[in-house]
Amino acid sequence: RETPEEVLKILQLKGAIFDDNPLLQQWFRYTEMYRAKMGNKAFTESQILQVLLDAQPLAKEEQSGKLFESLKEVPDLKNIAGNLQSYLFQKIILVKEESSKSYGDSLMKPYDSWESLLKLPKSGMFIRRSMQKLKK
């Protein structure tokens, strides 16, 4: 079996726009099958995230977080997208030591106001954790 990193190259997703890309969804499905067969440690969430960030060098980590939020709407990708999103946000806030305020401001950029951001569905762990961080 090819590794998910090799499959990403085969699908020619490196440098491609990820938003609403059906091949990216297939890649996530392949990655889940690969991990189920080889074990989660064979291709960790950290590796998945790094492969995705390397494939889109101009994309900011916040954009990846928004991508994961949209992928959580796809039923069979909900778990992996949520896990990756949580991992990414921990990395941004803890490893980069970015303040929760500046991180919250970066999330709000595509929205007109905090009010419009807060009207988004609050079903994901991302929203709960982000809101907890912002309240501190």
Tab-separated table of N, CA and C in Angstrom:
chain	number	residue	atom	x	y	z
A	1	ARG	N	0.825	-1.191	0.000
A	1	ARG	CA	0.000	0.000	0.000
A	1	ARG	C	0.865	1.249	0.000
A	2	GLU	N	0.415	2.246	-0.750
A	2	GLU	CA	1.104	3.530	-0.757
A	2	GLU	C	0.746	4.300	0.508
A	3	THR	N	1.678	5.098	0.969
A	3	THR	CA	1.389	5.937	2.127
A	3	THR	C	0.447	7.060	1.695
A	4	PRO	N	-0.262	7.647	2.640
A	4	PRO	CA	-1.112	8.783	2.287
A	4	PRO	C	-0.330	9.926	1.629
A	5	GLU	N	0.908	10.104	2.024
A	5	GLU	CA	1.730	11.150	1.404
A	5	GLU	C	1.948	10.854	-0.080
A	6	GLU	N	2.221	9.592	-0.411
A	6	GLU	CA	2.391	9.207	-1.820
A	6	GLU	C	1.089	9.372	-2.594
A	7	VAL	N	-0.034	9.016	-1.978
A	7	VAL	CA	-1.339	9.137	-2.636
A	7	VAL	C	-1.672	10.602	-2.896
A	8	LEU	N	-1.289	11.485	-1.980
A	8	LEU	CA	-1.511	12.918	-2.186
A	8	LEU	C	-0.802	13.382	-3.462
A	9	LYS	N	0.406	12.865	-3.675
A	9	LYS	CA	1.149	13.204	-4.903
A	9	LYS	C	0.491	12.593	-6.128
A	10	ILE	N	0.053	11.345	-6.024
A	10	ILE	CA	-0.605	10.672	-7.151
A	10	ILE	C	-1.858	11.434	-7.564
A	11	LEU	N	-2.612	11.917	-6.587
A	11	LEU	CA	-3.839	12.668	-6.873
A	11	LEU	C	-3.554	14.103	-7.319
A	12	GLN	N	-2.285	14.456	-7.327
A	12	GLN	CA	-1.835	15.789	-7.749
A	12	GLN	C	-2.500	16.891	-6.929
A	13	LEU	N	-2.538	16.670	-5.644
A	13	LEU	CA	-3.145	17.650	-4.750
A	13	LEU	C	-2.139	18.652	-4.203
A	14	LYS	N	-0.865	18.394	-4.407
A	14	LYS	CA	0.138	19.331	-3.908
A	14	LYS	C	-0.007	20.648	-4.659
A	15	GLY	N	-0.239	21.710	-3.920
A	15	GLY	CA	-0.415	23.026	-4.516
A	15	GLY	C	-1.815	23.288	-5.042
A	16	ALA	N	-2.683	22.275	-5.017
A	16	ALA	CA	-4.063	22.456	-5.488
A	16	ALA	C	-4.861	23.218	-4.437
A	17	ILE	N	-5.929	23.825	-4.866
A	17	ILE	CA	-6.817	24.502	-3.931
A	17	ILE	C	-7.657	23.438	-3.236
A	18	PHE	N	-7.606	23.410	-1.921
A	18	PHE	CA	-8.276	22.364	-1.160
A	18	PHE	C	-9.765	22.595	-0.979
A	19	ASP	N	-10.190	23.838	-0.951
A	19	ASP	CA	-11.602	24.132	-0.688
A	19	ASP	C	-12.499	23.411	-1.681
A	20	ASP	N	-13.450	22.659	-1.153
A	20	ASP	CA	-14.444	21.944	-1.965
A	20	ASP	C	-13.820	21.040	-3.023
A	21	ASN	N	-12.659	20.475	-2.740
A	21	ASN	CA	-11.995	19.593	-3.689
A	21	ASN	C	-12.390	18.148	-3.367
A	22	PRO	N	-13.153	17.499	-4.263
A	22	PRO	CA	-13.595	16.126	-3.975
A	22	PRO	C	-12.431	15.138	-3.859
A	23	LEU	N	-11.327	15.417	-4.541
A	23	LEU	CA	-10.171	14.523	-4.423
A	23	LEU	C	-9.574	14.574	-3.020
A	24	LEU	N	-9.653	15.721	-2.402
A	24	LEU	CA	-9.145	15.827	-1.037
A	24	LEU	C	-9.983	14.975	-0.091
A	25	GLN	N	-11.285	14.971	-0.305
A	25	GLN	CA	-12.144	14.114	0.516
A	25	GLN	C	-11.783	12.646	0.307
A	26	GLN	N	-11.502	12.261	-0.930
A	26	GLN	CA	-11.092	10.878	-1.198
A	26	GLN	C	-9.757	10.571	-0.517
A	27	TRP	N	-8.858	11.549	-0.519
A	27	TRP	CA	-7.576	11.364	0.144
A	27	TRP	C	-7.780	11.123	1.642
A	28	PHE	N	-8.662	11.893	2.261
A	28	PHE	CA	-8.946	11.680	3.684
A	28	PHE	C	-9.517	10.286	3.917
A	29	ARG	N	-10.383	9.841	3.033
A	29	ARG	CA	-10.958	8.489	3.176
A	29	ARG	C	-9.856	7.430	3.048
A	30	TYR	N	-8.972	7.615	2.075
A	30	TYR	CA	-7.858	6.682	1.910
A	30	TYR	C	-6.991	6.685	3.175
A	31	THR	N	-6.712	7.869	3.692
A	31	THR	CA	-5.885	7.995	4.888
A	31	THR	C	-6.516	7.261	6.067
A	32	GLU	N	-7.826	7.377	6.208
A	32	GLU	CA	-8.530	6.665	7.278
A	32	GLU	C	-8.420	5.150	7.089
A	33	MET	N	-8.574	4.670	5.855
A	33	MET	CA	-8.444	3.227	5.591
A	33	MET	C	-7.017	2.761	5.865
A	34	TYR	N	-6.039	3.556	5.446
A	34	TYR	CA	-4.634	3.235	5.670
A	34	TYR	C	-4.354	3.118	7.173
A	35	ARG	N	-4.840	4.074	7.930
A	35	ARG	CA	-4.630	4.062	9.383
A	35	ARG	C	-5.354	2.887	10.039
A	36	ALA	N	-6.531	2.537	9.529
A	36	ALA	CA	-7.271	1.398	10.083
A	36	ALA	C	-6.497	0.100	9.856
A	37	LYS	N	-5.875	-0.016	8.698
A	37	LYS	CA	-5.147	-1.244	8.362
A	37	LYS	C	-3.761	-1.284	9.017
A	38	MET	N	-3.050	-0.156	8.974
A	38	MET	CA	-1.663	-0.121	9.430
A	38	MET	C	-1.513	0.346	10.882
A	39	GLY	N	-2.584	0.876	11.445
A	39	GLY	CA	-2.529	1.430	12.799
A	39	GLY	C	-2.365	2.944	12.754
A	40	ASN	N	-2.974	3.606	13.716
A	40	ASN	CA	-2.930	5.071	13.755
A	40	ASN	C	-1.521	5.623	13.847
A	41	LYS	N	-0.618	4.845	14.422
A	41	LYS	CA	0.757	5.316	14.564
A	41	LYS	C	1.540	5.220	13.260
A	42	ALA	N	0.990	4.502	12.286
A	42	ALA	CA	1.662	4.382	10.992
A	42	ALA	C	1.629	5.709	10.240
A	43	PHE	N	0.605	6.509	10.496
A	43	PHE	CA	0.494	7.836	9.880
A	43	PHE	C	-0.320	8.686	10.852
A	44	THR	N	0.395	9.355	11.739
A	44	THR	CA	-0.241	10.065	12.844
A	44	THR	C	-0.958	11.331	12.380
A	45	GLU	N	-1.780	11.876	13.269
A	45	GLU	CA	-2.459	13.128	12.963
A	45	GLU	C	-1.449	14.242	12.737
A	46	SER	N	-0.357	14.197	13.467
A	46	SER	CA	0.707	15.179	13.265
A	46	SER	C	1.266	15.081	11.846
A	47	GLN	N	1.474	13.850	11.367
A	47	GLN	CA	1.973	13.656	10.004
A	47	GLN	C	0.942	14.097	8.967
A	48	ILE	N	-0.327	13.783	9.204
A	48	ILE	CA	-1.378	14.200	8.273
A	48	ILE	C	-1.368	15.716	8.151
A	49	LEU	N	-1.342	16.380	9.288
A	49	LEU	CA	-1.358	17.840	9.294
A	49	LEU	C	-0.140	18.404	8.578
A	50	GLN	N	1.025	17.834	8.839
A	50	GLN	CA	2.244	18.336	8.206
A	50	GLN	C	2.215	18.132	6.695
A	51	VAL	N	1.722	16.982	6.240
A	51	VAL	CA	1.615	16.720	4.797
A	51	VAL	C	0.692	17.745	4.146
A	52	LEU	N	-0.423	18.042	4.803
A	52	LEU	CA	-1.363	19.022	4.249
A	52	LEU	C	-0.762	20.421	4.216
A	53	LEU	N	-0.081	20.802	5.290
A	53	LEU	CA	0.545	22.127	5.320
A	53	LEU	C	1.671	22.231	4.296
A	54	ASP	N	2.427	21.150	4.111
A	54	ASP	CA	3.494	21.148	3.104
A	54	ASP	C	2.933	21.219	1.689
A	55	ALA	N	1.762	20.618	1.479
A	55	ALA	CA	1.145	20.608	0.147
A	55	ALA	C	0.625	21.986	-0.238
A	56	GLN	N	0.367	22.814	0.745
A	56	GLN	CA	-0.147	24.166	0.501
A	56	GLN	C	0.731	25.165	1.247
A	57	PRO	N	1.950	25.389	0.771
A	57	PRO	CA	2.876	26.228	1.533
A	57	PRO	C	2.413	27.673	1.723
A	58	LEU	N	1.550	28.164	0.853
A	58	LEU	CA	1.089	29.542	0.991
A	58	LEU	C	-0.136	29.665	1.892
A	59	ALA	N	-0.748	28.534	2.203
A	59	ALA	CA	-1.947	28.556	3.053
A	59	ALA	C	-1.536	28.750	4.505
A	60	LYS	N	-2.310	29.502	5.208
A	60	LYS	CA	-2.051	29.700	6.628
A	60	LYS	C	-2.718	28.575	7.406
A	61	GLU	N	-2.207	28.331	8.587
A	61	GLU	CA	-2.772	27.269	9.417
A	61	GLU	C	-4.238	27.530	9.741
A	62	GLU	N	-4.602	28.803	9.878
A	62	GLU	CA	-5.996	29.137	10.165
A	62	GLU	C	-6.904	28.694	9.022
A	63	GLN	N	-6.399	28.793	7.781
A	63	GLN	CA	-7.188	28.348	6.628
A	63	GLN	C	-7.414	26.844	6.694
A	64	SER	N	-6.410	26.116	7.144
A	64	SER	CA	-6.575	24.669	7.301
A	64	SER	C	-7.624	24.370	8.358
A	65	GLY	N	-7.639	25.154	9.417
A	65	GLY	CA	-8.652	24.972	10.455
A	65	GLY	C	-10.055	25.165	9.915
A	66	LYS	N	-10.215	26.138	9.057
A	66	LYS	CA	-11.526	26.386	8.447
A	66	LYS	C	-11.889	25.254	7.486
A	67	LEU	N	-10.886	24.714	6.785
A	67	LEU	CA	-11.122	23.564	5.911
A	67	LEU	C	-11.624	22.383	6.735
A	68	PHE	N	-10.967	22.117	7.864
A	68	PHE	CA	-11.389	21.008	8.716
A	68	PHE	C	-12.806	21.228	9.230
A	69	GLU	N	-13.141	22.470	9.540
A	69	GLU	CA	-14.499	22.765	10.014
A	69	GLU	C	-15.516	22.405	8.938
A	70	SER	N	-15.212	22.725	7.679
A	70	SER	CA	-16.155	22.393	6.603
A	70	SER	C	-16.209	20.887	6.356
A	71	LEU	N	-15.080	20.190	6.520
A	71	LEU	CA	-15.064	18.737	6.321
A	71	LEU	C	-15.843	18.003	7.410
A	72	LYS	N	-16.039	18.648	8.539
A	72	LYS	CA	-16.821	18.011	9.601
A	72	LYS	C	-18.286	17.882	9.207
A	73	GLU	N	-18.692	18.560	8.156
A	73	GLU	CA	-20.061	18.437	7.651
A	73	GLU	C	-20.235	17.166	6.812
A	74	VAL	N	-19.124	16.541	6.408
A	74	VAL	CA	-19.160	15.297	5.633
A	74	VAL	C	-19.189	14.151	6.650
A	75	PRO	N	-20.292	13.405	6.720
A	75	PRO	CA	-20.467	12.428	7.806
A	75	PRO	C	-19.288	11.482	8.038
A	76	ASP	N	-18.728	10.892	6.993
A	76	ASP	CA	-17.661	9.915	7.222
A	76	ASP	C	-16.299	10.567	7.483
A	77	LEU	N	-16.206	11.881	7.357
A	77	LEU	CA	-14.947	12.580	7.623
A	77	LEU	C	-15.010	13.416	8.900
A	78	LYS	N	-16.151	13.403	9.538
A	78	LYS	CA	-16.379	14.249	10.709
A	78	LYS	C	-15.339	14.004	11.805
A	79	ASN	N	-15.073	12.742	12.114
A	79	ASN	CA	-14.143	12.431	13.208
A	79	ASN	C	-12.720	12.861	12.900
A	80	ILE	N	-12.212	12.491	11.739
A	80	ILE	CA	-10.827	12.849	11.427
A	80	ILE	C	-10.677	14.358	11.293
A	81	ALA	N	-11.660	15.011	10.693
A	81	ALA	CA	-11.585	16.467	10.544
A	81	ALA	C	-11.583	17.142	11.916
A	82	GLY	N	-12.436	16.672	12.807
A	82	GLY	CA	-12.476	17.236	14.155
A	82	GLY	C	-11.183	17.004	14.914
A	83	ASN	N	-10.631	15.803	14.792
A	83	ASN	CA	-9.366	15.501	15.466
A	83	ASN	C	-8.232	16.360	14.932
A	84	LEU	N	-8.164	16.501	13.612
A	84	LEU	CA	-7.104	17.313	13.014
A	84	LEU	C	-7.270	18.782	13.380
A	85	GLN	N	-8.494	19.237	13.394
A	85	GLN	CA	-8.751	20.627	13.750
A	85	GLN	C	-8.324	20.904	15.197
A	86	SER	N	-8.672	20.007	16.092
A	86	SER	CA	-8.266	20.159	17.492
A	86	SER	C	-6.749	20.151	17.619
A	87	TYR	N	-6.103	19.231	16.922
A	87	TYR	CA	-4.647	19.141	16.964
A	87	TYR	C	-4.019	20.426	16.431
A	88	LEU	N	-4.550	20.924	15.315
A	88	LEU	CA	-4.031	22.155	14.715
A	88	LEU	C	-4.179	23.331	15.676
A	89	PHE	N	-5.331	23.467	16.289
A	89	PHE	CA	-5.561	24.599	17.172
A	89	PHE	C	-4.698	24.516	18.422
A	90	GLN	N	-4.487	23.319	18.928
A	90	GLN	CA	-3.570	23.166	20.061
A	90	GLN	C	-2.178	23.620	19.656
A	91	LYS	N	-1.777	23.244	18.461
A	91	LYS	CA	-0.458	23.632	17.957
A	91	LYS	C	-0.357	25.151	17.845
A	92	ILE	N	-1.378	25.767	17.294
A	92	ILE	CA	-1.345	27.219	17.109
A	92	ILE	C	-1.295	27.936	18.454
A	93	ILE	N	-2.147	27.533	19.362
A	93	ILE	CA	-2.255	28.244	20.635
A	93	ILE	C	-1.137	27.871	21.602
A	94	LEU	N	-0.808	26.582	21.692
A	94	LEU	CA	0.175	26.145	22.679
A	94	LEU	C	1.610	26.217	22.174
A	95	VAL	N	1.868	25.660	21.008
A	95	VAL	CA	3.240	25.597	20.512
A	95	VAL	C	3.722	26.967	20.065
A	96	LYS	N	2.889	27.667	19.318
A	96	LYS	CA	3.285	28.989	18.842
A	96	LYS	C	3.076	30.057	19.905
A	97	GLU	N	2.437	29.666	21.003
A	97	GLU	CA	2.151	30.568	22.105
A	97	GLU	C	1.401	31.809	21.635
A	98	GLU	N	0.550	31.619	20.642
A	98	GLU	CA	-0.274	32.721	20.167
A	98	GLU	C	-1.368	32.957	21.196
A	99	SER	N	-1.630	34.203	21.471
A	99	SER	CA	-2.668	34.495	22.459
A	99	SER	C	-4.025	34.092	21.910
A	100	SER	N	-4.912	33.725	22.809
A	100	SER	CA	-6.246	33.337	22.363
A	100	SER	C	-6.954	34.515	21.709
A	101	LYS	N	-6.647	35.734	22.121
A	101	LYS	CA	-7.270	36.924	21.524
A	101	LYS	C	-6.827	37.077	20.072
A	102	SER	N	-5.519	37.004	19.801
A	102	SER	CA	-5.058	37.165	18.418
A	102	SER	C	-5.513	35.995	17.556
A	103	TYR	N	-5.578	34.808	18.156
A	103	TYR	CA	-6.081	33.663	17.406
A	103	TYR	C	-7.557	33.851	17.078
A	104	GLY	N	-8.322	34.296	18.048
A	104	GLY	CA	-9.744	34.568	17.821
A	104	GLY	C	-9.939	35.620	16.746
A	105	ASP	N	-9.099	36.647	16.758
A	105	ASP	CA	-9.193	37.683	15.723
A	105	ASP	C	-8.911	37.103	14.343
A	106	SER	N	-7.967	36.169	14.252
A	106	SER	CA	-7.664	35.562	12.948
A	106	SER	C	-8.827	34.715	12.452
A	107	LEU	N	-9.557	34.088	13.368
A	107	LEU	CA	-10.735	33.311	12.970
A	107	LEU	C	-11.853	34.210	12.464
A	108	MET	N	-11.935	35.403	13.023
A	108	MET	CA	-13.035	36.298	12.698
A	108	MET	C	-12.847	36.984	11.348
A	109	LYS	N	-11.644	37.037	10.809
A	109	LYS	CA	-11.354	37.820	9.605
A	109	LYS	C	-12.357	37.658	8.471
A	110	PRO	N	-12.791	36.455	8.109
A	110	PRO	CA	-13.718	36.387	6.977
A	110	PRO	C	-15.137	36.823	7.323
A	111	TYR	N	-15.375	37.139	8.591
A	111	TYR	CA	-16.718	37.504	9.020
A	111	TYR	C	-16.757	39.000	9.312
A	112	ASP	N	-17.927	39.565	9.271
A	112	ASP	CA	-18.075	41.001	9.493
A	112	ASP	C	-17.827	41.401	10.939
A	113	SER	N	-18.234	40.553	11.836
A	113	SER	CA	-18.145	40.903	13.251
A	113	SER	C	-18.115	39.628	14.088
A	114	TRP	N	-17.821	39.815	15.365
A	114	TRP	CA	-17.877	38.680	16.275
A	114	TRP	C	-19.285	38.113	16.315
A	115	GLU	N	-20.275	38.993	16.183
A	115	GLU	CA	-21.667	38.542	16.223
A	115	GLU	C	-21.949	37.540	15.106
A	116	SER	N	-21.449	37.821	13.891
A	116	SER	CA	-21.695	36.888	12.782
A	116	SER	C	-20.934	35.582	12.986
A	117	LEU	N	-19.738	35.663	13.573
A	117	LEU	CA	-18.975	34.446	13.860
A	117	LEU	C	-19.711	33.596	14.894
A	118	LEU	N	-20.263	34.245	15.893
A	118	LEU	CA	-20.938	33.512	16.964
A	118	LEU	C	-22.255	32.896	16.518
A	119	LYS	N	-22.767	33.297	15.370
A	119	LYS	CA	-24.000	32.715	14.845
A	119	LYS	C	-23.750	31.392	14.125
A	120	LEU	N	-22.470	31.050	13.896
A	120	LEU	CA	-22.139	29.786	13.241
A	120	LEU	C	-22.551	28.626	14.141
A	121	PRO	N	-22.796	27.430	13.557
A	121	PRO	CA	-23.146	26.266	14.386
A	121	PRO	C	-22.063	25.996	15.422
A	122	LYS	N	-22.475	25.673	16.599
A	122	LYS	CA	-21.534	25.451	17.694
A	122	LYS	C	-21.415	23.976	18.037
A	123	SER	N	-21.533	23.130	17.026
A	123	SER	CA	-21.539	21.693	17.266
A	123	SER	C	-20.151	21.117	17.460
A	124	GLY	N	-19.136	21.730	16.887
A	124	GLY	CA	-17.817	21.127	16.901
A	124	GLY	C	-17.008	21.447	18.140
A	125	MET	N	-16.040	20.598	18.409
A	125	MET	CA	-15.131	20.801	19.518
A	125	MET	C	-14.360	22.099	19.311
A	126	PHE	N	-14.076	22.427	18.062
A	126	PHE	CA	-13.362	23.654	17.713
A	126	PHE	C	-14.051	24.868	18.325
A	127	ILE	N	-15.349	24.956	18.158
A	127	ILE	CA	-16.084	26.111	18.661
A	127	ILE	C	-16.029	26.134	20.187
A	128	ARG	N	-16.275	24.986	20.808
A	128	ARG	CA	-16.264	24.938	22.272
A	128	ARG	C	-14.903	25.347	22.826
A	129	ARG	N	-13.843	24.778	22.262
A	129	ARG	CA	-12.503	25.101	22.754
A	129	ARG	C	-12.142	26.547	22.475
A	130	SER	N	-12.473	27.022	21.281
A	130	SER	CA	-12.162	28.405	20.939
A	130	SER	C	-12.880	29.362	21.874
A	131	MET	N	-14.143	29.075	22.153
A	131	MET	CA	-14.914	29.948	23.032
A	131	MET	C	-14.339	29.913	24.447
A	132	GLN	N	-13.904	28.748	24.900
A	132	GLN	CA	-13.309	28.649	26.232
A	132	GLN	C	-12.027	29.471	26.301
A	133	LYS	N	-11.200	29.375	25.249
A	133	LYS	CA	-9.945	30.125	25.212
A	133	LYS	C	-10.208	31.622	25.203
A	134	LEU	N	-11.217	32.051	24.440
A	134	LEU	CA	-11.505	33.473	24.323
A	134	LEU	C	-12.065	34.054	25.613
A	135	LYS	N	-12.706	33.226	26.424
A	135	LYS	CA	-13.282	33.705	27.682
A	135	LYS	C	-12.212	33.934	28.740
A	136	LYS	N	-11.034	33.350	28.550
A	136	LYS	CA	-9.951	33.477	29.547
A	136	LYS	C	-9.315	34.853	29.492
